[in-house]
Amino acid sequence: MKRNISDQLECIGFTFTMICLPLSPGWSPSKVFPLSCAVQNYAWGKVGLDSEVAKLVVGGDTSAVIEADQHYAELWMGAHPKGDALIKDNRIAQRTLGQWIADYPACLGSKVKDTFQGQLPFLFKVLSVNTALSIQAHPNRELAGRLHAQFPEHYPDNNHKPEMAVALTHFEGLCGFRPVEEIIGFLKSVPEFHALVGNEAAEELLSSIGEAGRTSLALKKCFTRMMNCEKKVFVDQLNMLVKRVTEEAAVGKDTSGSNSELLLRLHSQYPGDIGCFSIYFLNRMVLEPGDAMFLGANEPHAYLNGDCIECMACSDNTVRAGLTPKFIDVNTLCEMLNYSPAPASTKIFPSIQDPSDPFVYLYDPPVPDFTVMRIQVPASVRQYTVAPVDCAGILLVIEGEATGTSAAALSDITLSRGTVLFISANESVSLHVTSPSGMTMYRACSLL
């Protein structure tokens, strides 16, 4: 009978001891793996398979059940405590992405790990918007700290929340204050709007044209006057306006000077809401697939309709003032906003082709927390490498199919519409593209 080496050593007087060396804290058996991501069913979301979120969910998991009458508003791809992504590979001991990053913070890349205290600094999302989201803005870090200290039930953390939206379908939103000339035009053509702002504030705005400092102060006065109107006053004026434009449209009059189509749509969604009047202050944005807007601190905005990619700093801080059933903080919003009027065209955030990869377009905002890449692999390309970068990233497949291989993955990965991959810092993924029409993917990371 054969004896093992320890038995043999004991026979000649040696004691055998097995020594287990501890693994490096940055070591992991797999650094690239698929995720199953959290869905948020907010009431403003699109319903059933009308929702891009629902389509991506079922694309990424054919066993997923999509309910025809359920709202599918947001897909959260990240490690946020309210929607920590599940790791789909059961060979990995950690259940969620947040747990995995906590155990292997080196996956973030040294710069991101040190700068953001071992946390993934962004939350990557898909939004499917059916009815308008609130008129809102996000605080800078200083204001976020104060709001969190004073009202933690409404402002749950002390972080800023810059964000970027990239359209997946035809997408509508509001962003930033219109040029003063446009606002004055509405004050003249929409008497109900003028009534809420008042003669004094309207005249100050008119007389401030050409002087940027005076214009900002006058604009703040106009907006604050409107937002602080007594409820009965603004409800009466809103009802009068809706009645007037409805009657004028019925007899064939041009009501575009009252922005009537959008007004009636918002009023049908949020009847009697002061936010309906915000369309006369804020730029109406229309984005086509690939177009983006960046929403920095204190920028007033609202999403109205459509599907988009969204990336943001990992925060829940939102100051709201209309078009919402949630907590409204009018005074804080009016004090914090950026009252710099500018045309809608200046709010479009450009993408730049990556000089090292002609298939990658970068949306690189002026914040360290995140960068978004759009990866457009043409039909003529069968082999493509998702290049390594010095930070962790999350990859979402919007269109196309491929087989992915990586030295950092436990096995080959099948990619199709809705697949979400976590890619650790300095790791690459080689794709063998199998779809005849190429691939469209979005990747979020933090390029410090």
mmCIF file of N, CA, C and O in Angstrom, residues 169-254:
data_model
loop_
_atom_site.group_PDB
_atom_site.id
_atom_site.type_symbol
_atom_site.label_atom_id
_atom_site.label_comp_id
_atom_site.label_asym_id
_atom_site.label_seq_id
_atom_site.Cartn_x
_atom_site.Cartn_y
_atom_site.Cartn_z
ATOM 1 N N THR A 169 -32.916 56.767 -27.167
ATOM 2 C CA THR A 169 -34.010 56.979 -28.121
ATOM 3 C C THR A 169 -34.253 58.487 -28.177
ATOM 4 O O THR A 169 -33.564 59.257 -27.495
ATOM 5 N N HIS A 170 -35.203 58.919 -28.966
ATOM 6 C CA HIS A 170 -35.618 60.326 -28.950
ATOM 7 C C HIS A 170 -35.938 60.709 -27.499
ATOM 8 O O HIS A 170 -36.715 60.025 -26.832
ATOM 9 N N PHE A 171 -35.317 61.771 -26.998
ATOM 10 C CA PHE A 171 -35.379 62.073 -25.566
ATOM 11 C C PHE A 171 -35.637 63.563 -25.358
ATOM 12 O O PHE A 171 -35.013 64.402 -26.007
ATOM 13 N N GLU A 172 -36.560 63.868 -24.448
ATOM 14 C CA GLU A 172 -36.894 65.259 -24.157
ATOM 15 C C GLU A 172 -36.587 65.579 -22.701
ATOM 16 O O GLU A 172 -36.817 64.754 -21.807
ATOM 17 N N GLY A 173 -36.110 66.794 -22.480
ATOM 18 C CA GLY A 173 -35.869 67.248 -21.107
ATOM 19 C C GLY A 173 -35.903 68.761 -21.033
ATOM 20 O O GLY A 173 -36.079 69.458 -22.046
ATOM 21 N N LEU A 174 -35.762 69.261 -19.833
ATOM 22 C CA LEU A 174 -35.578 70.689 -19.578
ATOM 23 C C LEU A 174 -34.207 70.846 -18.941
ATOM 24 O O LEU A 174 -33.812 70.029 -18.103
ATOM 25 N N CYS A 175 -33.475 71.911 -19.316
ATOM 26 C CA CYS A 175 -32.137 72.083 -18.750
ATOM 27 C C CYS A 175 -31.687 73.532 -18.833
ATOM 28 O O CYS A 175 -31.602 74.096 -19.934
ATOM 29 N N GLY A 176 -31.404 74.127 -17.687
ATOM 30 C CA GLY A 176 -30.842 75.466 -17.645
ATOM 31 C C GLY A 176 -31.835 76.546 -18.046
ATOM 32 O O GLY A 176 -32.839 76.286 -18.709
ATOM 33 N N PHE A 177 -31.543 77.775 -17.637
ATOM 34 C CA PHE A 177 -32.436 78.886 -17.958
ATOM 35 C C PHE A 177 -32.271 79.323 -19.408
ATOM 36 O O PHE A 177 -31.157 79.435 -19.936
ATOM 37 N N ARG A 178 -33.410 79.570 -20.038
ATOM 38 C CA ARG A 178 -33.454 80.044 -21.422
ATOM 39 C C ARG A 178 -32.749 81.399 -21.545
ATOM 40 O O ARG A 178 -32.596 82.129 -20.563
ATOM 41 N N PRO A 179 -32.370 81.795 -22.765
ATOM 42 C CA PRO A 179 -31.939 83.174 -22.976
ATOM 43 C C PRO A 179 -33.022 84.145 -22.498
ATOM 44 O O PRO A 179 -34.222 83.870 -22.630
ATOM 45 N N VAL A 180 -32.587 85.279 -21.945
ATOM 46 C CA VAL A 180 -33.539 86.236 -21.357
ATOM 47 C C VAL A 180 -34.588 86.670 -22.374
ATOM 48 O O VAL A 180 -35.764 86.838 -22.029
ATOM 49 N N GLU A 181 -34.175 86.845 -23.626
ATOM 50 C CA GLU A 181 -35.119 87.300 -24.651
ATOM 51 C C GLU A 181 -36.285 86.320 -24.800
ATOM 52 O O GLU A 181 -37.430 86.742 -25.038
ATOM 53 N N GLU A 182 -36.017 85.020 -24.682
ATOM 54 C CA GLU A 182 -37.087 84.027 -24.781
ATOM 55 C C GLU A 182 -38.032 84.110 -23.579
ATOM 56 O O GLU A 182 -39.254 84.015 -23.731
ATOM 57 N N ILE A 183 -37.471 84.281 -22.396
ATOM 58 C CA ILE A 183 -38.310 84.378 -21.183
ATOM 59 C C ILE A 183 -39.187 85.622 -21.265
ATOM 60 O O ILE A 183 -40.397 85.573 -20.956
ATOM 61 N N ILE A 184 -38.602 86.731 -21.706
ATOM 62 C CA ILE A 184 -39.379 87.969 -21.842
ATOM 63 C C ILE A 184 -40.482 87.793 -22.889
ATOM 64 O O ILE A 184 -41.614 88.281 -22.718
ATOM 65 N N GLY A 185 -40.176 87.060 -23.948
ATOM 66 C CA GLY A 185 -41.200 86.770 -24.963
ATOM 67 C C GLY A 185 -42.392 86.039 -24.363
ATOM 68 O O GLY A 185 -43.555 86.375 -24.665
ATOM 69 N N PHE A 186 -42.140 85.076 -23.487
ATOM 70 C CA PHE A 186 -43.244 84.362 -22.823
ATOM 71 C C PHE A 186 -43.977 85.267 -21.839
ATOM 72 O O PHE A 186 -45.198 85.169 -21.681
ATOM 73 N N LEU A 187 -43.255 86.136 -21.152
ATOM 74 C CA LEU A 187 -43.916 87.070 -20.226
ATOM 75 C C LEU A 187 -44.901 87.970 -20.980
ATOM 76 O O LEU A 187 -45.937 88.362 -20.430
ATOM 77 N N LYS A 188 -44.585 88.258 -22.238
ATOM 78 C CA LYS A 188 -45.472 89.108 -23.045
ATOM 79 C C LYS A 188 -46.628 88.314 -23.654
ATOM 80 O O LYS A 188 -47.749 88.823 -23.759
ATOM 81 N N SER A 189 -46.358 87.059 -24.055
ATOM 82 C CA SER A 189 -47.383 86.298 -24.795
ATOM 83 C C SER A 189 -48.243 85.400 -23.897
ATOM 84 O O SER A 189 -49.267 84.888 -24.349
ATOM 85 N N VAL A 190 -47.808 85.195 -22.638
ATOM 86 C CA VAL A 190 -48.548 84.324 -21.717
ATOM 87 C C VAL A 190 -48.913 85.147 -20.471
ATOM 88 O O VAL A 190 -48.160 85.191 -19.494
ATOM 89 N N PRO A 191 -50.058 85.840 -20.498
ATOM 90 C CA PRO A 191 -50.408 86.727 -19.382
ATOM 91 C C PRO A 191 -50.520 86.002 -18.043
ATOM 92 O O PRO A 191 -50.248 86.589 -16.990
ATOM 93 N N GLU A 192 -50.912 84.735 -18.081
ATOM 94 C CA GLU A 192 -51.039 83.973 -16.831
ATOM 95 C C GLU A 192 -49.661 83.774 -16.179
ATOM 96 O O GLU A 192 -49.529 83.773 -14.954
ATOM 97 N N PHE A 193 -48.642 83.578 -16.995
ATOM 98 C CA PHE A 193 -47.261 83.473 -16.513
ATOM 99 C C PHE A 193 -46.804 84.813 -15.946
ATOM 100 O O PHE A 193 -46.223 84.881 -14.851
ATOM 101 N N HIS A 194 -47.088 85.879 -16.669
ATOM 102 C CA HIS A 194 -46.731 87.235 -16.219
ATOM 103 C C HIS A 194 -47.365 87.537 -14.862
ATOM 104 O O HIS A 194 -46.739 88.141 -13.981
ATOM 105 N N ALA A 195 -48.591 87.079 -14.673
ATOM 106 C CA ALA A 195 -49.302 87.355 -13.419
ATOM 107 C C ALA A 195 -48.587 86.741 -12.218
ATOM 108 O O ALA A 195 -48.598 87.310 -11.116
ATOM 109 N N LEU A 196 -47.958 85.580 -12.404
ATOM 110 C CA LEU A 196 -47.262 84.926 -11.295
ATOM 111 C C LEU A 196 -45.924 85.595 -10.995
ATOM 112 O O LEU A 196 -45.503 85.659 -9.840
ATOM 113 N N VAL A 197 -45.260 86.091 -12.039
ATOM 114 C CA VAL A 197 -43.957 86.746 -11.848
ATOM 115 C C VAL A 197 -44.140 88.159 -11.303
ATOM 116 O O VAL A 197 -43.371 88.603 -10.435
ATOM 117 N N GLY A 198 -45.157 88.850 -11.792
ATOM 118 C CA GLY A 198 -45.438 90.209 -11.322
ATOM 119 C C GLY A 198 -44.759 91.266 -12.170
ATOM 120 O O GLY A 198 -43.705 91.034 -12.779
ATOM 121 N N ASN A 199 -45.354 92.458 -12.200
ATOM 122 C CA ASN A 199 -44.859 93.555 -13.045
ATOM 123 C C ASN A 199 -43.451 93.991 -12.650
ATOM 124 O O ASN A 199 -42.588 94.188 -13.506
ATOM 125 N N GLU A 200 -43.223 94.137 -11.360
ATOM 126 C CA GLU A 200 -41.936 94.677 -10.902
ATOM 127 C C GLU A 200 -40.770 93.777 -11.324
ATOM 128 O O GLU A 200 -39.784 94.237 -11.912
ATOM 129 N N ALA A 201 -40.882 92.471 -11.032
ATOM 130 C CA ALA A 201 -39.803 91.541 -11.372
ATOM 131 C C ALA A 201 -39.633 91.432 -12.887
ATOM 132 O O ALA A 201 -38.504 91.377 -13.396
ATOM 133 N N ALA A 202 -40.754 91.433 -13.632
ATOM 134 C CA ALA A 202 -40.683 91.329 -15.093
ATOM 135 C C ALA A 202 -39.976 92.552 -15.686
ATOM 136 O O ALA A 202 -39.151 92.417 -16.607
ATOM 137 N N GLU A 203 -40.282 93.736 -15.154
ATOM 138 C CA GLU A 203 -39.633 94.965 -15.661
ATOM 139 C C GLU A 203 -38.144 94.972 -15.328
ATOM 140 O O GLU A 203 -37.315 95.434 -16.125
ATOM 141 N N GLU A 204 -37.780 94.475 -14.148
ATOM 142 C CA GLU A 204 -36.356 94.394 -13.790
ATOM 143 C C GLU A 204 -35.606 93.491 -14.759
ATOM 144 O O GLU A 204 -34.476 93.791 -15.163
ATOM 145 N N LEU A 205 -36.234 92.377 -15.133
ATOM 146 C CA LEU A 205 -35.581 91.462 -16.072
ATOM 147 C C LEU A 205 -35.404 92.129 -17.429
ATOM 148 O O LEU A 205 -34.333 92.038 -18.037
ATOM 149 N N LEU A 206 -36.419 92.812 -17.889
ATOM 150 C CA LEU A 206 -36.354 93.489 -19.185
ATOM 151 C C LEU A 206 -35.250 94.541 -19.201
ATOM 152 O O LEU A 206 -34.481 94.644 -20.162
ATOM 153 N N SER A 207 -35.135 95.304 -18.124
ATOM 154 C CA SER A 207 -34.147 96.387 -18.087
ATOM 155 C C SER A 207 -32.722 95.895 -17.841
ATOM 156 O O SER A 207 -31.766 96.658 -17.973
ATOM 157 N N SER A 208 -32.576 94.613 -17.491
ATOM 158 C CA SER A 208 -31.237 94.088 -17.171
ATOM 159 C C SER A 208 -30.503 93.537 -18.382
ATOM 160 O O SER A 208 -29.322 93.164 -18.273
ATOM 161 N N ILE A 209 -31.161 93.475 -19.530
ATOM 162 C CA ILE A 209 -30.544 92.850 -20.708
ATOM 163 C C ILE A 209 -29.225 93.548 -21.028
ATOM 164 O O ILE A 209 -29.141 94.774 -21.074
ATOM 165 N N GLY A 210 -28.195 92.733 -21.231
ATOM 166 C CA GLY A 210 -26.880 93.269 -21.558
ATOM 167 C C GLY A 210 -25.950 93.386 -20.370
ATOM 168 O O GLY A 210 -24.756 93.622 -20.537
ATOM 169 N N GLU A 211 -26.478 93.222 -19.167
ATOM 170 C CA GLU A 211 -25.655 93.283 -17.960
ATOM 171 C C GLU A 211 -25.806 91.953 -17.217
ATOM 172 O O GLU A 211 -26.799 91.728 -16.522
ATOM 173 N N ALA A 212 -24.812 91.091 -17.357
ATOM 174 C CA ALA A 212 -24.925 89.709 -16.893
ATOM 175 C C ALA A 212 -25.231 89.614 -15.397
ATOM 176 O O ALA A 212 -26.077 88.812 -14.973
ATOM 177 N N GLY A 213 -24.565 90.427 -14.587
ATOM 178 C CA GLY A 213 -24.786 90.375 -13.143
ATOM 179 C C GLY A 213 -26.203 90.756 -12.772
ATOM 180 O O GLY A 213 -26.859 90.056 -11.978
ATOM 181 N N ARG A 214 -26.690 91.853 -13.355
ATOM 182 C CA ARG A 214 -28.069 92.295 -13.077
ATOM 183 C C ARG A 214 -29.071 91.273 -13.598
ATOM 184 O O ARG A 214 -30.105 91.023 -12.964
ATOM 185 N N THR A 215 -28.772 90.682 -14.763
ATOM 186 C CA THR A 215 -29.687 89.697 -15.346
ATOM 187 C C THR A 215 -29.854 88.500 -14.422
ATOM 188 O O THR A 215 -30.980 88.026 -14.196
ATOM 189 N N SER A 216 -28.759 87.979 -13.865
ATOM 190 C CA SER A 216 -28.843 86.828 -12.959
ATOM 191 C C SER A 216 -29.698 87.147 -11.738
ATOM 192 O O SER A 216 -30.533 86.337 -11.319
ATOM 193 N N LEU A 217 -29.496 88.340 -11.165
ATOM 194 C CA LEU A 217 -30.282 88.723 -9.989
ATOM 195 C C LEU A 217 -31.754 88.892 -10.341
ATOM 196 O O LEU A 217 -32.641 88.467 -9.584
ATOM 197 N N ALA A 218 -32.024 89.512 -11.494
ATOM 198 C CA ALA A 218 -33.415 89.719 -11.909
ATOM 199 C C ALA A 218 -34.093 88.380 -12.227
ATOM 200 O O ALA A 218 -35.273 88.174 -11.899
ATOM 201 N N LEU A 219 -33.352 87.467 -12.849
ATOM 202 C CA LEU A 219 -33.892 86.153 -13.176
ATOM 203 C C LEU A 219 -34.216 85.378 -11.898
ATOM 204 O O LEU A 219 -35.267 84.735 -11.790
ATOM 205 N N LYS A 220 -33.317 85.467 -10.921
ATOM 206 C CA LYS A 220 -33.564 84.816 -9.633
ATOM 207 C C LYS A 220 -34.831 85.372 -8.989
ATOM 208 O O LYS A 220 -35.657 84.621 -8.452
ATOM 209 N N LYS A 221 -35.011 86.697 -9.069
ATOM 210 C CA LYS A 221 -36.193 87.325 -8.487
ATOM 211 C C LYS A 221 -37.463 86.845 -9.184
ATOM 212 O O LYS A 221 -38.465 86.490 -8.531
ATOM 213 N N CYS A 222 -37.437 86.780 -10.506
ATOM 214 C CA CYS A 222 -38.609 86.325 -11.266
ATOM 215 C C CYS A 222 -38.970 84.885 -10.912
ATOM 216 O O CYS A 222 -40.137 84.564 -10.634
ATOM 217 N N PHE A 223 -37.960 84.006 -10.933
ATOM 218 C CA PHE A 223 -38.213 82.582 -10.682
ATOM 219 C C PHE A 223 -38.691 82.373 -9.246
ATOM 220 O O PHE A 223 -39.646 81.605 -9.001
ATOM 221 N N THR A 224 -38.062 83.068 -8.295
ATOM 222 C CA THR A 224 -38.432 82.905 -6.883
ATOM 223 C C THR A 224 -39.852 83.413 -6.629
ATOM 224 O O THR A 224 -40.615 82.781 -5.881
ATOM 225 N N ARG A 225 -40.201 84.537 -7.269
ATOM 226 C CA ARG A 225 -41.576 85.063 -7.121
ATOM 227 C C ARG A 225 -42.588 84.027 -7.601
ATOM 228 O O ARG A 225 -43.596 83.774 -6.941
ATOM 229 N N MET A 226 -42.321 83.447 -8.754
ATOM 230 C CA MET A 226 -43.265 82.470 -9.285
ATOM 231 C C MET A 226 -43.359 81.241 -8.379
ATOM 232 O O MET A 226 -44.453 80.770 -8.050
ATOM 233 N N MET A 227 -42.210 80.726 -7.962
ATOM 234 C CA MET A 227 -42.208 79.488 -7.181
ATOM 235 C C MET A 227 -42.843 79.669 -5.802
ATOM 236 O O MET A 227 -43.285 78.706 -5.184
ATOM 237 N N ASN A 228 -42.869 80.904 -5.308
ATOM 238 C CA ASN A 228 -43.430 81.157 -3.974
ATOM 239 C C ASN A 228 -44.850 81.711 -4.003
ATOM 240 O O ASN A 228 -45.364 82.151 -2.975
ATOM 241 N N CYS A 229 -45.482 81.682 -5.174
ATOM 242 C CA CYS A 229 -46.882 82.117 -5.252
ATOM 243 C C CYS A 229 -47.771 81.252 -4.353
ATOM 244 O O CYS A 229 -47.525 80.058 -4.186
ATOM 245 N N GLU A 230 -48.788 81.880 -3.801
ATOM 246 C CA GLU A 230 -49.777 81.098 -3.052
ATOM 247 C C GLU A 230 -50.424 80.078 -3.983
ATOM 248 O O GLU A 230 -50.670 80.336 -5.157
ATOM 249 N N LYS A 231 -50.718 78.908 -3.404
ATOM 250 C CA LYS A 231 -51.212 77.810 -4.239
ATOM 251 C C LYS A 231 -52.480 78.187 -4.986
ATOM 252 O O LYS A 231 -52.616 77.882 -6.182
ATOM 253 N N LYS A 232 -53.417 78.840 -4.315
ATOM 254 C CA LYS A 232 -54.671 79.183 -4.990
ATOM 255 C C LYS A 232 -54.420 80.082 -6.196
ATOM 256 O O LYS A 232 -55.057 79.928 -7.245
ATOM 257 N N VAL A 233 -53.454 81.003 -6.053
ATOM 258 C CA VAL A 233 -53.150 81.933 -7.145
ATOM 259 C C VAL A 233 -52.615 81.182 -8.356
ATOM 260 O O VAL A 233 -53.108 81.349 -9.480
ATOM 261 N N PHE A 234 -51.604 80.319 -8.144
ATOM 262 C CA PHE A 234 -51.017 79.675 -9.327
ATOM 263 C C PHE A 234 -51.944 78.608 -9.902
ATOM 264 O O PHE A 234 -51.954 78.387 -11.113
ATOM 265 N N VAL A 235 -52.741 77.959 -9.067
ATOM 266 C CA VAL A 235 -53.691 76.972 -9.601
ATOM 267 C C VAL A 235 -54.740 77.667 -10.466
ATOM 268 O O VAL A 235 -55.083 77.194 -11.560
ATOM 269 N N ASP A 236 -55.241 78.801 -9.986
ATOM 270 C CA ASP A 236 -56.221 79.555 -10.784
ATOM 271 C C ASP A 236 -55.617 80.000 -12.115
ATOM 272 O O ASP A 236 -56.254 79.873 -13.174
ATOM 273 N N GLN A 237 -54.403 80.539 -12.072
ATOM 274 C CA GLN A 237 -53.761 81.005 -13.308
ATOM 275 C C GLN A 237 -53.481 79.836 -14.255
ATOM 276 O O GLN A 237 -53.650 79.952 -15.474
ATOM 277 N N LEU A 238 -53.072 78.695 -13.703
ATOM 278 C CA LEU A 238 -52.800 77.526 -14.534
ATOM 279 C C LEU A 238 -54.078 77.036 -15.198
ATOM 280 O O LEU A 238 -54.091 76.718 -16.400
ATOM 281 N N ASN A 239 -55.159 76.981 -14.450
ATOM 282 C CA ASN A 239 -56.435 76.549 -15.020
ATOM 283 C C ASN A 239 -56.900 77.498 -16.120
ATOM 284 O O ASN A 239 -57.432 77.071 -17.159
ATOM 285 N N MET A 240 -56.710 78.808 -15.884
ATOM 286 C CA MET A 240 -57.069 79.801 -16.902
ATOM 287 C C MET A 240 -56.241 79.597 -18.174
ATOM 288 O O MET A 240 -56.761 79.656 -19.296
ATOM 289 N N LEU A 241 -54.941 79.352 -17.993
ATOM 290 C CA LEU A 241 -54.047 79.166 -19.141
ATOM 291 C C LEU A 241 -54.424 77.914 -19.925
ATOM 292 O O LEU A 241 -54.515 77.945 -21.168
ATOM 293 N N VAL A 242 -54.654 76.822 -19.224
ATOM 294 C CA VAL A 242 -55.027 75.570 -19.885
ATOM 295 C C VAL A 242 -56.342 75.736 -20.648
ATOM 296 O O VAL A 242 -56.475 75.293 -21.797
ATOM 297 N N LYS A 243 -57.294 76.395 -20.013
ATOM 298 C CA LYS A 243 -58.598 76.625 -20.663
ATOM 299 C C LYS A 243 -58.423 77.482 -21.918
ATOM 300 O O LYS A 243 -58.981 77.181 -22.977
ATOM 301 N N ARG A 244 -57.607 78.546 -21.791
ATOM 302 C CA ARG A 244 -57.428 79.464 -22.923
ATOM 303 C C ARG A 244 -56.777 78.763 -24.115
ATOM 304 O O ARG A 244 -57.280 78.836 -25.249
ATOM 305 N N VAL A 245 -55.660 78.057 -23.889
ATOM 306 C CA VAL A 245 -54.956 77.456 -25.028
ATOM 307 C C VAL A 245 -55.769 76.300 -25.623
ATOM 308 O O VAL A 245 -55.714 76.058 -26.830
ATOM 309 N N THR A 246 -56.538 75.611 -24.786
ATOM 310 C CA THR A 246 -57.387 74.530 -25.303
ATOM 311 C C THR A 246 -58.462 75.093 -26.223
ATOM 312 O O THR A 246 -58.718 74.557 -27.321
ATOM 313 N N GLU A 247 -59.092 76.200 -25.791
ATOM 314 C CA GLU A 247 -60.137 76.829 -26.613
ATOM 315 C C GLU A 247 -59.553 77.411 -27.896
ATOM 316 O O GLU A 247 -60.148 77.297 -28.976
ATOM 317 N N GLU A 248 -58.372 78.047 -27.793
ATOM 318 C CA GLU A 248 -57.744 78.637 -28.979
ATOM 319 C C GLU A 248 -57.367 77.554 -29.989
ATOM 320 O O GLU A 248 -57.564 77.713 -31.198
ATOM 321 N N ALA A 249 -56.838 76.435 -29.499
ATOM 322 C CA ALA A 249 -56.469 75.338 -30.395
ATOM 323 C C ALA A 249 -57.698 74.750 -31.076
ATOM 324 O O ALA A 249 -57.647 74.350 -32.249
ATOM 325 N N ALA A 250 -58.818 74.725 -30.352
ATOM 326 C CA ALA A 250 -60.044 74.137 -30.896
ATOM 327 C C ALA A 250 -60.579 74.918 -32.090
ATOM 328 O O ALA A 250 -61.245 74.341 -32.970
ATOM 329 N N VAL A 251 -60.303 76.218 -32.132
ATOM 330 C CA VAL A 251 -60.781 77.033 -33.263
ATOM 331 C C VAL A 251 -59.662 77.309 -34.262
ATOM 332 O O VAL A 251 -59.779 78.190 -35.119
ATOM 333 N N GLY A 252 -58.562 76.564 -34.139
ATOM 334 C CA GLY A 252 -57.506 76.639 -35.140
ATOM 335 C C GLY A 252 -56.468 77.715 -34.931
ATOM 336 O O GLY A 252 -55.660 77.974 -35.832
ATOM 337 N N LYS A 253 -56.450 78.368 -33.776
ATOM 338 C CA LYS A 253 -55.448 79.400 -33.529
ATOM 339 C C LYS A 253 -54.083 78.767 -33.246
ATOM 340 O O LYS A 253 -53.998 77.663 -32.712
ATOM 341 N N ASP A 254 -53.012 79.504 -33.605
ATOM 342 C CA ASP A 254 -51.651 79.050 -33.315
ATOM 343 C C ASP A 254 -51.357 79.321 -31.834
ATOM 344 O O ASP A 254 -51.352 80.470 -31.401
#
